[in-house]
Amino acid sequence: MISLYQRRRFWNIFNMSMATLATLFGLFWLVWILWTTLSYGFSALHPALFTENTPPPGVDGGGLKNAFVGSLILISLAVAIGAPLGILAGTWLGEFAVRRRFGSVVRFFNDILLSAPSIVIGLFVYAIIVHPLGQFSAISGAIALALIMIPVVVRTTDEMLQLVPSTLREAAIALGVPYWRLVTQITWRAAGAGILTGVLLATARISGETAPLLFTALNNQFYSTSLDRPIANLPVVIFQFAMSPYQNWQAMGWAGALIATLAVLALSIVSRLIIKGKTKGGA
Amino acid sequence: MSVDKAIEGGGRDAALAAQISSQAVPRRALGDLFFRGLTGFTAIFLLSVLIAIGVALWREGWDAFRTFGFGFLWSTAWNPVTDQYGALIFIFGTLVSSLLAMLMAVPVSFGIALFISELAPHWLRQPISSAIELLAGIPSIIFGMWGLLVFAPVFGNMEPWINGHLGKIPGVGLLFQGPPMGIGMLTAGIVLGIMIIPFISAIMRDVFLSTPGILKESAYALGGTTWEVMRHVVLPFTRTAVVGSIFLGLGRALGETMAVTFVIGNTDSLSASLLMPGNSIAAALANEFTEATTHLYKSSLLALGFILFVVSFLVLVLAKFMLWRMEKRIGGGAL
């Protein structure tokens, strides 16, 4: 007969094994996906990738130069728009609205926006910019990416400012420093590394975003840097090439995927290192 | 400048000092007022974006809603040639693929969170957490591409087996009929599931770790096994947050576009079988938007976008409320 003790032991061991298996299961996909991206990507890497534009269907050769340049333009513009707005709104939350009801409301909706489907943001920008102007454009793509970026920056800025010890603020106020100078010269500097991390993480997030660009920046087979026309960009080119039946397009898609993944991972690792160095130095 | 004057005055004349300080204060306050106003304005701007999304999508989709009425929601018609549109195929596909993803992701995420919070030795915690978070960092288009070019062929080889075994079970077997193509509803569910595992498991891990040590220690002191402590102490304590994390994952799954678009098959027809290709709202938008030539076609697609927005908004609000209740509880003196 099985004793109660044995039954309890069995269930414990069984469930703990399942938990371990679940972890291995999760890691298994990670390894598989990364390994495929690395191996297919590296074998398709080629100097021409960076010097030639995307080829028309069925033509050998070519590269992804226009897509790289386009993505860089889109991302830098998005950061230029999104980072200041995000930092300002986050500052209001972290400095002026820590315990206010309206602050909680803004925080709540910011978190919703943070998890909102990016495709919906893309449609929104289509509805307010692309549709009225009658033209897909690089600038609308950058705005869509900025809107996706802002909630991330707001949230980290808010959290980082709340971590700044209030004694620092009290000391400044006792010296008669106006509040705006206190924020810009003391708390922003104290929370600087954290805020920078937020911006980097947000940049990493938008670097791989594809869905919103389908309705805004679209794609361009040619090299273009003008902001009021459709612009080539890495994610949409990967989408187009991976879905295509052409071998050389698919290979180029993998190379693009590799570079996008490496860029995103590098950004998130750098931001992690910044936070780590900061907390170590602080402690 | 007025501050200097006040110092020069040295408080000789109380009336003068009062007058000067009343000048000095507004000057200082002006900077504060401006700064406060500027930051507050951006915060309100942020709030208005969410409202504006709803309004803009409703306006753009209005023609579809007006033409087809409420029937838009449960019509299976989707025919650009005759300009007849209905959302049911896409709503169905979105819900089914998300549900499949949840069926896979929730138990696995729970296991991962349990492993990290209770089982793993201390030195292993951080590396495993980071690895799982790495999975969250991979762009969704990579998941989609991998799903189509690598996973689907492998899965397609397994499908005859699924057909042969699961397909024979009466009733349930209906879900597993169809040609072994590798792409379809089930593939989309699996890829989506892999994608949301890191989101759910990260939150579950955090809330499990936030359970007060004293509660767990008491249970261990009574002789509880690790599983019993988990089941009877940690889970009841963190229940709302665990459900919140699941809803947050669901919110992600519903709107995920690229990972699904590659593997769901993009067929505008309803099928009970999970091995058959289908379509989801997000995938339809990604595939058909640039091809939508008529006004009503585009409007119908935007109406789909509006439905997606409303559904994911409701799910996310629910998730947020549950996570907030947990936060309050931990902040409320339990720790």
XYZ file of C-alpha atoms in Angstrom:
618
model
C 0.000 0.000 0.000
C 1.213 3.458 -0.835
C 1.524 5.628 2.220
C 0.507 9.261 2.324
C 4.142 10.150 2.708
C 5.103 8.334 -0.475
C 2.255 9.928 -2.384
C 3.263 13.396 -1.310
C 6.873 12.670 -2.205
C 5.858 11.343 -5.587
C 3.802 14.416 -6.482
C 6.565 16.685 -5.324
C 9.178 14.937 -7.425
C 6.807 14.663 -10.380
C 5.866 18.348 -10.401
C 9.412 19.502 -9.833
C 10.560 17.368 -12.768
C 7.834 18.901 -14.906
C 9.021 22.381 -13.934
C 12.584 21.482 -14.877
C 11.367 20.022 -18.154
C 9.362 23.188 -18.855
C 12.495 25.258 -18.392
C 14.461 23.000 -20.719
C 11.557 23.201 -23.178
C 11.724 27.013 -23.133
C 15.494 27.027 -23.559
C 15.222 24.467 -26.373
C 13.275 26.903 -28.595
C 15.648 29.724 -27.765
C 18.655 27.666 -28.808
C 16.927 26.369 -31.935
C 15.826 29.811 -33.131
C 19.144 31.488 -32.357
C 21.138 28.682 -33.903
C 19.135 28.777 -37.154
C 19.415 32.537 -37.387
C 23.146 32.435 -36.753
C 23.985 29.576 -39.100
C 21.773 30.632 -42.031
C 22.642 34.280 -41.442
C 26.407 33.880 -41.327
C 26.508 31.690 -44.412
C 24.618 34.406 -46.312
C 26.784 37.276 -45.068
C 28.605 38.959 -47.911
C 30.311 42.345 -48.345
C 27.922 43.174 -51.202
C 25.132 43.150 -48.621
C 26.274 46.546 -47.431
C 27.188 48.104 -50.756
C 24.372 47.111 -53.124
C 20.641 47.719 -53.111
C 17.886 45.098 -52.991
C 17.702 43.202 -56.293
C 14.555 42.791 -58.390
C 12.976 39.300 -58.377
C 14.981 36.627 -60.149
C 18.164 38.680 -60.442
C 21.275 37.352 -58.721
C 23.501 39.473 -56.520
C 22.427 42.648 -54.828
C 22.426 43.586 -51.160
C 20.480 45.310 -48.480
C 22.131 48.724 -48.461
C 18.917 50.694 -48.996
C 17.192 48.695 -46.253
C 19.993 49.306 -43.744
C 20.103 53.027 -44.491
C 16.310 53.261 -44.365
C 16.097 51.461 -41.050
C 18.806 53.681 -39.562
C 16.921 56.782 -40.683
C 13.612 55.507 -39.337
C 15.054 54.465 -35.997
C 17.071 57.653 -35.438
C 14.055 59.787 -36.286
C 11.847 57.721 -33.985
C 14.337 58.080 -31.132
C 14.635 61.827 -31.796
C 10.850 62.180 -31.510
C 10.081 59.518 -28.927
C 12.874 59.881 -26.386
C 12.290 63.567 -25.421
C 8.514 63.153 -25.275
C 8.838 59.984 -23.244
C 11.332 61.501 -20.836
C 9.176 64.612 -20.305
C 5.998 62.639 -19.661
C 7.903 60.238 -17.416
C 9.344 63.202 -15.516
C 5.867 64.537 -14.862
C 4.834 61.152 -13.497
C 7.971 60.623 -11.428
C 8.322 64.165 -10.074
C 4.921 65.810 -9.992
C 2.409 62.991 -9.869
C 3.851 60.284 -7.646
C 0.835 60.099 -5.354
C -1.801 61.796 -7.433
C -4.894 60.092 -8.700
C -4.482 61.570 -12.170
C -0.912 60.299 -12.181
C -2.212 56.787 -11.578
C -4.633 57.175 -14.465
C -1.834 58.225 -16.824
C 0.366 55.408 -15.549
C -2.449 52.928 -16.125
C -3.056 53.998 -19.706
C 0.649 54.145 -20.392
C 0.939 50.507 -19.391
C -1.942 49.647 -21.710
C -0.246 51.519 -24.552
C 2.963 49.658 -23.703
C 1.351 46.299 -24.406
C -1.012 47.429 -27.148
C -0.551 45.542 -30.432
C 1.955 47.412 -32.571
C -0.153 46.764 -35.661
C -2.900 48.915 -34.163
C -0.430 51.785 -33.706
C 0.548 51.400 -37.356
C -3.096 51.576 -38.436
C -3.589 54.647 -36.264
C -0.713 56.486 -37.917
C -2.077 55.395 -41.281
C -5.444 56.881 -40.361
C -4.125 60.226 -39.118
C -1.148 60.837 -41.426
C -0.859 58.518 -44.416
C -4.525 58.590 -45.405
C -4.989 62.408 -45.278
C -1.702 62.990 -47.128
C -2.438 60.220 -49.606
C 1.133 58.939 -49.507
C 3.144 56.357 -47.577
C 6.173 58.103 -46.127
C 9.302 57.601 -44.056
C 8.221 60.239 -41.559
C 4.928 58.458 -40.826
C 6.922 55.275 -40.188
C 9.166 57.122 -37.766
C 6.131 58.539 -35.950
C 4.607 55.069 -35.612
C 7.876 53.737 -34.175
C 8.095 56.739 -31.834
C 4.594 56.018 -30.510
C 5.654 52.443 -29.755
C 8.804 53.683 -28.060
C 7.282 56.392 -25.854
C 5.485 54.174 -23.291
C 8.689 52.215 -22.631
C 10.659 55.420 -22.014
C 7.871 56.893 -19.876
C 7.741 53.875 -17.666
C 11.487 53.571 -17.051
C 11.888 57.335 -16.533
C 9.037 57.325 -14.023
C 10.455 54.347 -12.131
C 14.024 55.628 -12.150
C 13.022 59.084 -10.889
C 11.047 57.525 -8.072
C 14.187 55.653 -7.034
C 16.108 58.914 -6.536
C 16.267 59.460 -2.767
C 14.000 62.264 -1.621
C 16.772 63.563 0.663
C 18.547 64.703 -2.494
C 15.494 66.759 -3.449
C 15.062 68.109 0.057
C 18.695 69.199 0.188
C 18.283 71.116 -3.077
C 15.008 72.692 -2.000
C 16.625 73.775 1.285
C 19.214 75.618 -0.783
C 16.438 77.453 -2.561
C 16.841 75.770 -5.948
C 13.785 76.181 -8.192
C 12.060 72.897 -8.834
C 12.728 72.841 -12.565
C 16.441 73.242 -11.989
C 16.307 70.616 -9.298
C 14.808 68.178 -11.820
C 17.023 69.035 -14.782
C 20.293 69.320 -12.890
C 19.932 66.928 -9.990
C 17.326 64.197 -10.339
C 17.805 63.749 -14.089
C 21.507 63.356 -13.511
C 21.015 60.975 -10.631
C 18.623 58.852 -12.686
C 20.551 59.355 -15.948
C 21.832 55.821 -16.395
C 18.383 54.382 -15.753
C 16.718 56.750 -18.198
C 19.348 55.959 -20.829
C 18.648 52.255 -20.307
C 14.981 52.892 -20.962
C 15.782 54.675 -24.204
C 18.104 51.860 -25.312
C 15.553 49.168 -24.488
C 12.898 51.085 -26.375
C 15.264 51.419 -29.340
C 15.860 47.678 -29.243
C 12.133 47.099 -29.267
C 11.424 49.269 -32.294
C 14.434 47.960 -34.242
C 12.639 44.737 -35.038
C 9.122 46.125 -35.421
C 7.613 45.186 -38.745
C 3.846 45.379 -38.542
C 3.433 49.152 -38.058
C 5.805 49.892 -40.946
C 3.582 47.998 -43.385
C 0.993 50.779 -43.128
C 3.341 53.729 -42.874
C 6.854 53.573 -44.346
C 5.891 50.646 -46.583
C 8.979 49.624 -48.566
C 11.053 50.870 -51.428
C 12.995 48.796 -53.875
C 15.350 51.669 -54.486
C 17.712 53.745 -52.414
C 15.867 56.701 -50.956
C 16.476 59.082 -48.095
C 13.609 61.494 -48.612
C 11.202 61.586 -45.700
C 8.015 62.136 -47.661
C 8.311 58.994 -49.766
C 8.148 55.285 -48.955
C 11.477 54.089 -47.618
C 13.160 50.679 -47.664
C 13.643 49.186 -44.209
C 15.118 45.979 -42.885
C 12.083 44.355 -41.213
C 9.733 44.771 -44.176
C 12.451 43.623 -46.591
C 12.990 40.519 -44.438
C 9.221 39.934 -44.511
C 9.074 40.267 -48.279
C 12.185 38.165 -48.920
C 11.345 35.374 -46.488
C 7.868 34.993 -48.005
C 9.277 34.872 -51.539
C 10.020 31.667 -53.438
C 13.475 32.873 -54.590
C 16.489 31.204 -52.993
C 18.758 34.241 -53.084
C 16.032 36.437 -51.573
C 15.534 33.983 -48.727
C 19.280 33.835 -48.075
C 19.421 37.611 -47.996
C 16.439 37.571 -45.640
C 18.415 35.383 -43.238
C 21.405 37.709 -43.420
C 19.104 40.630 -42.634
C 17.486 38.659 -39.818
C 20.910 37.917 -38.347
C 21.921 41.563 -38.376
C 18.589 42.719 -36.932
C 18.784 40.115 -34.151
C 22.396 40.958 -33.321
C 21.578 44.676 -33.197
C 18.599 44.127 -30.908
C 20.485 41.763 -28.611
C 23.518 44.086 -28.467
C 21.278 46.996 -27.468
C 19.594 45.050 -24.693
C 22.898 43.653 -23.397
C 24.473 47.128 -23.324
C 21.496 48.511 -21.422
C 21.703 45.637 -18.953
C 25.410 46.331 -18.397
C 24.681 50.012 -17.749
C 22.108 49.130 -15.088
C 24.423 46.544 -13.552
C 27.393 48.918 -13.396
C 25.154 51.571 -11.892
C 23.693 49.409 -9.145
C 27.116 48.045 -8.276
C 28.612 51.523 -8.102
C 25.653 52.717 -6.055
C 25.880 49.897 -3.567
C 17.921 90.296 -9.831
C 15.090 90.926 -7.421
C 16.693 88.415 -5.091
C 19.868 90.523 -5.019
C 17.783 93.552 -4.207
C 16.182 91.767 -1.322
C 19.601 90.934 0.100
C 20.759 94.527 -0.314
C 17.611 95.702 1.394
C 18.547 93.493 4.332
C 14.977 93.502 5.611
C 15.198 97.164 6.652
C 11.745 97.893 5.409
C 9.221 95.111 5.885
C 6.874 96.515 3.259
C 9.668 96.774 0.722
C 10.852 93.258 1.435
C 7.351 91.910 1.031
C 7.011 93.745 -2.237
C 10.341 92.455 -3.488
C 9.675 88.899 -2.488
C 6.294 89.032 -4.142
C 8.199 89.918 -7.283
C 10.819 87.285 -6.671
C 8.429 84.437 -6.141
C 6.557 84.779 -9.423
C 9.841 84.865 -11.322
C 10.942 81.635 -9.792
C 7.518 80.150 -10.078
C 7.369 80.983 -13.758
C 10.175 78.561 -14.532
C 8.527 75.918 -12.410
C 5.154 76.599 -13.929
C 6.574 76.284 -17.422
C 8.423 73.070 -16.634
C 5.466 71.550 -14.868
C 3.187 72.591 -17.689
C 5.498 71.170 -20.345
C 5.893 67.787 -18.686
C 2.217 67.662 -17.724
C 1.230 68.484 -21.287
C 3.252 65.558 -22.681
C 1.642 63.275 -20.114
C -1.832 64.378 -21.218
C -0.740 63.975 -24.837
C 0.160 60.387 -24.011
C -3.279 59.786 -22.536
C -4.965 61.305 -25.563
C -3.059 59.015 -27.959
C -4.883 55.984 -26.628
C -8.261 57.681 -27.003
C -7.292 58.986 -30.433
C -6.408 55.464 -31.597
C -9.893 54.277 -30.780
C -11.578 57.290 -32.385
C -9.439 57.227 -35.549
C -9.933 53.507 -36.180
C -13.678 53.786 -35.510
C -13.945 56.633 -38.019
C -11.951 54.797 -40.676
C -13.914 51.612 -40.193
C -17.254 53.409 -39.997
C -18.162 52.777 -43.633
C -17.798 49.034 -43.147
C -19.855 49.088 -39.951
C -22.537 51.238 -41.605
C -22.742 49.096 -44.736
C -22.825 45.709 -43.051
C -24.264 46.637 -39.657
C -23.763 44.320 -36.741
C -23.724 41.458 -39.219
C -20.119 42.438 -39.934
C -19.146 40.740 -36.701
C -20.571 37.318 -37.544
C -20.538 37.188 -41.309
C -18.077 34.753 -42.867
C -18.158 36.508 -46.226
C -14.856 37.990 -47.296
C -14.938 38.635 -50.972
C -13.125 41.599 -52.509
C -14.608 40.816 -55.927
C -18.216 41.311 -54.823
C -17.208 43.811 -52.122
C -18.785 41.721 -49.346
C -16.971 41.647 -46.029
C -17.435 40.014 -42.645
C -15.100 39.633 -39.718
C -15.950 36.204 -38.335
C -13.176 34.210 -40.049
C -10.569 36.568 -38.680
C -12.042 36.884 -35.200
C -12.259 33.094 -35.060
C -8.664 32.677 -36.246
C -7.356 35.265 -33.805
C -9.162 33.657 -30.874
C -8.248 30.074 -31.781
C -4.569 30.754 -32.445
C -4.318 32.763 -29.209
C -6.105 30.064 -27.258
C -3.722 27.398 -28.591
C -0.801 29.638 -27.702
C -2.127 30.051 -24.162
C -2.666 26.284 -23.768
C 1.001 25.803 -24.514
C 2.501 28.891 -22.889
C 0.702 28.959 -19.544
C 1.814 25.576 -18.162
C 5.331 26.018 -19.531
C 5.637 29.534 -18.120
C 4.360 28.332 -14.771
C 6.965 25.585 -14.807
C 9.741 28.008 -15.683
C 8.680 30.463 -12.970
C 8.462 27.622 -10.448
C 11.874 26.355 -11.466
C 13.517 29.755 -11.212
C 11.846 30.811 -7.972
C 11.933 27.557 -5.988
C 14.153 24.941 -7.566
C 17.148 26.495 -9.234
C 20.279 26.988 -7.170
C 21.035 30.646 -6.638
C 23.849 30.815 -9.162
C 21.601 29.396 -11.880
C 18.693 31.796 -11.359
C 20.136 34.798 -13.126
C 21.505 32.982 -16.208
C 18.204 31.195 -16.830
C 16.171 34.348 -16.299
C 18.414 36.191 -18.739
C 18.170 33.418 -21.300
C 14.378 33.429 -21.178
C 14.368 37.216 -21.422
C 16.629 36.892 -24.450
C 13.811 34.972 -26.081
C 11.565 37.985 -25.422
C 14.076 40.248 -27.131
C 14.128 38.412 -30.451
C 12.083 40.396 -32.997
C 8.787 38.731 -33.847
C 9.636 38.680 -37.549
C 12.476 36.255 -36.749
C 9.955 33.955 -35.063
C 7.784 34.134 -38.153
C 10.621 33.473 -40.557
C 11.938 30.611 -38.474
C 8.391 29.257 -38.180
C 7.848 29.249 -41.926
C 11.249 28.140 -43.213
C 12.498 25.875 -40.410
C 9.715 24.790 -38.083
C 6.889 24.266 -40.586
C 8.760 21.659 -42.701
C 9.711 19.729 -39.543
C 6.184 19.971 -38.205
C 4.755 18.967 -41.571
C 6.621 15.664 -41.247
C 4.966 15.068 -37.893
C 1.470 15.834 -39.092
C 0.759 12.456 -40.731
C 1.420 10.934 -37.309
C -0.981 13.414 -35.680
C -3.522 12.610 -38.393
C -3.113 8.899 -37.843
C -3.314 8.915 -34.064
C -5.138 11.971 -32.722
C -7.288 12.191 -35.856
C -8.801 8.765 -35.147
C -10.231 9.718 -31.770
C -13.972 10.217 -32.204
C -15.044 13.838 -31.722
C -11.658 15.324 -30.936
C -10.324 13.777 -34.129
C -12.177 16.409 -36.114
C -9.601 18.929 -34.904
C -6.746 16.988 -36.444
C -7.845 16.355 -40.010
C -6.245 17.765 -43.078
C -3.287 17.578 -45.400
C 0.194 17.701 -43.829
C 1.273 21.138 -44.942
C 3.141 22.212 -41.850
C 1.382 25.556 -41.768
C -2.002 26.241 -40.267
C -3.776 27.147 -37.076
C -1.822 24.736 -34.864
C 1.567 25.883 -36.170
C 0.544 29.493 -35.586
C -0.539 28.599 -32.050
C 2.777 26.903 -31.298
C 4.962 29.720 -32.660
C 2.795 32.259 -30.844
C 3.066 30.200 -27.673
C 6.869 30.173 -27.824
C 6.772 33.931 -28.305
C 4.696 34.735 -25.237
C 6.358 32.272 -22.837
C 8.981 34.832 -21.769
C 6.379 37.538 -21.090
C 4.226 35.354 -18.869
C 7.074 33.562 -17.110
C 8.911 36.803 -16.262
C 5.899 38.214 -14.409
C 5.080 34.896 -12.723
C 8.676 34.617 -11.545
C 8.591 38.122 -10.100
C 5.357 37.588 -8.191
C 6.454 34.178 -6.909
C 9.671 35.706 -5.650
C 7.685 38.477 -3.984
C 5.802 36.047 -1.759
C 6.895 36.855 1.800
C 9.567 34.420 2.935
C 7.924 34.101 6.309
C 4.816 32.504 4.775
C 6.857 29.961 2.840
C 9.110 29.230 5.797
C 6.113 28.579 8.029
C 4.769 26.068 5.551
C 8.139 24.373 5.214
C 8.423 24.255 9.003
C 5.144 22.328 9.086
C 6.748 19.755 6.807
C 5.324 20.830 3.475
C 7.037 19.675 0.307
C 8.173 22.251 -2.255
C 5.120 21.485 -4.378
C 2.738 21.797 -1.431
C 4.220 25.148 -0.469
C 3.809 26.249 -4.071
C 0.276 24.938 -4.365
C -1.113 25.969 -0.984
C 0.895 29.053 -0.045
C 2.534 30.774 -3.006
C -0.261 30.250 -5.549
C -3.126 31.431 -3.320
C -1.061 34.453 -2.296
C -0.215 35.398 -5.888
C -3.414 34.210 -7.581
C -4.622 37.547 -8.969
C -1.199 38.453 -10.320
C -0.801 35.033 -11.927
C -4.124 35.470 -13.706
C -3.054 39.006 -14.599
C 0.142 37.732 -16.188
C -1.869 35.228 -18.222
C -4.140 37.979 -19.491
C -1.126 40.107 -20.343
C 0.214 37.214 -22.408
C -3.187 36.861 -24.061
C -3.134 40.565 -24.913
C 0.198 40.024 -26.651
C -0.965 36.923 -28.473
C -4.135 38.537 -29.831
C -2.315 41.352 -31.587
C 0.863 39.589 -32.618
C 1.263 39.989 -36.341
C 4.471 38.835 -37.914
C 4.909 35.510 -36.129
C 1.359 34.544 -37.118
C 1.275 35.934 -40.655
C 4.074 33.635 -41.785
C 2.594 30.386 -40.582
C -1.205 30.641 -40.315
C -1.737 29.986 -44.022
C -3.830 33.037 -44.933
C -6.925 31.291 -46.197
C -10.183 33.161 -45.922
C -12.276 30.189 -44.928
C -13.462 28.621 -41.711
C -12.326 25.149 -40.748
C -12.766 23.118 -37.604
C -9.445 21.358 -38.083
C -6.415 22.868 -36.423
C -4.164 21.529 -39.154
C -5.961 23.534 -41.818
C -4.784 27.014 -42.759
C -6.799 29.933 -41.459
C -6.384 33.628 -40.945
C -6.266 36.131 -38.115
C -7.104 39.822 -37.895
C -3.473 40.856 -37.681
C -2.380 38.529 -40.491
C -5.172 39.726 -42.766
C -4.156 43.328 -42.154
C -0.503 42.603 -42.865
C -1.240 40.671 -46.049
C -4.155 42.432 -47.632
C -3.803 46.068 -46.663
C -1.659 47.203 -49.560
C -3.807 45.196 -51.980
C -7.065 46.739 -50.781
C -8.178 48.771 -53.759
C -11.800 49.676 -53.066
C -12.777 52.072 -50.335
C -15.045 49.546 -48.641
C -12.283 46.910 -48.639
C -9.895 49.256 -46.860
C -12.594 50.398 -44.488
C -13.421 46.780 -43.625
C -9.759 46.084 -42.864
C -9.612 49.131 -40.607
C -12.822 47.978 -38.951
C -11.005 44.701 -38.223
C -8.237 46.800 -36.697
C -10.804 48.561 -34.520
C -12.181 45.234 -33.283
C -8.649 44.061 -32.477
C -7.992 47.302 -30.623
C -11.149 47.005 -28.511
C -10.597 43.345 -27.657
C -6.930 43.707 -26.730
C -7.704 46.911 -24.816
C -10.281 45.098 -22.670
C -7.955 42.151 -22.064
C -5.074 44.432 -21.110
C -7.237 46.526 -18.761
C -8.305 43.353 -16.995
C -4.701 42.168 -16.760
C -3.531 45.503 -15.411
C -6.242 45.614 -12.756
C -5.285 42.192 -11.473
C -1.588 43.000 -11.383
C -2.346 46.236 -9.557
C -4.319 44.488 -6.871
C -1.297 42.313 -6.269
C 1.038 45.293 -6.125
C -1.182 46.977 -3.588
C -1.225 43.849 -1.500
C 2.538 43.537 -1.442
C 2.944 47.241 -0.833
C 0.234 47.119 1.819
C 2.424 45.834 4.617
C 2.573 42.170 3.700
C 6.266 42.485 2.951
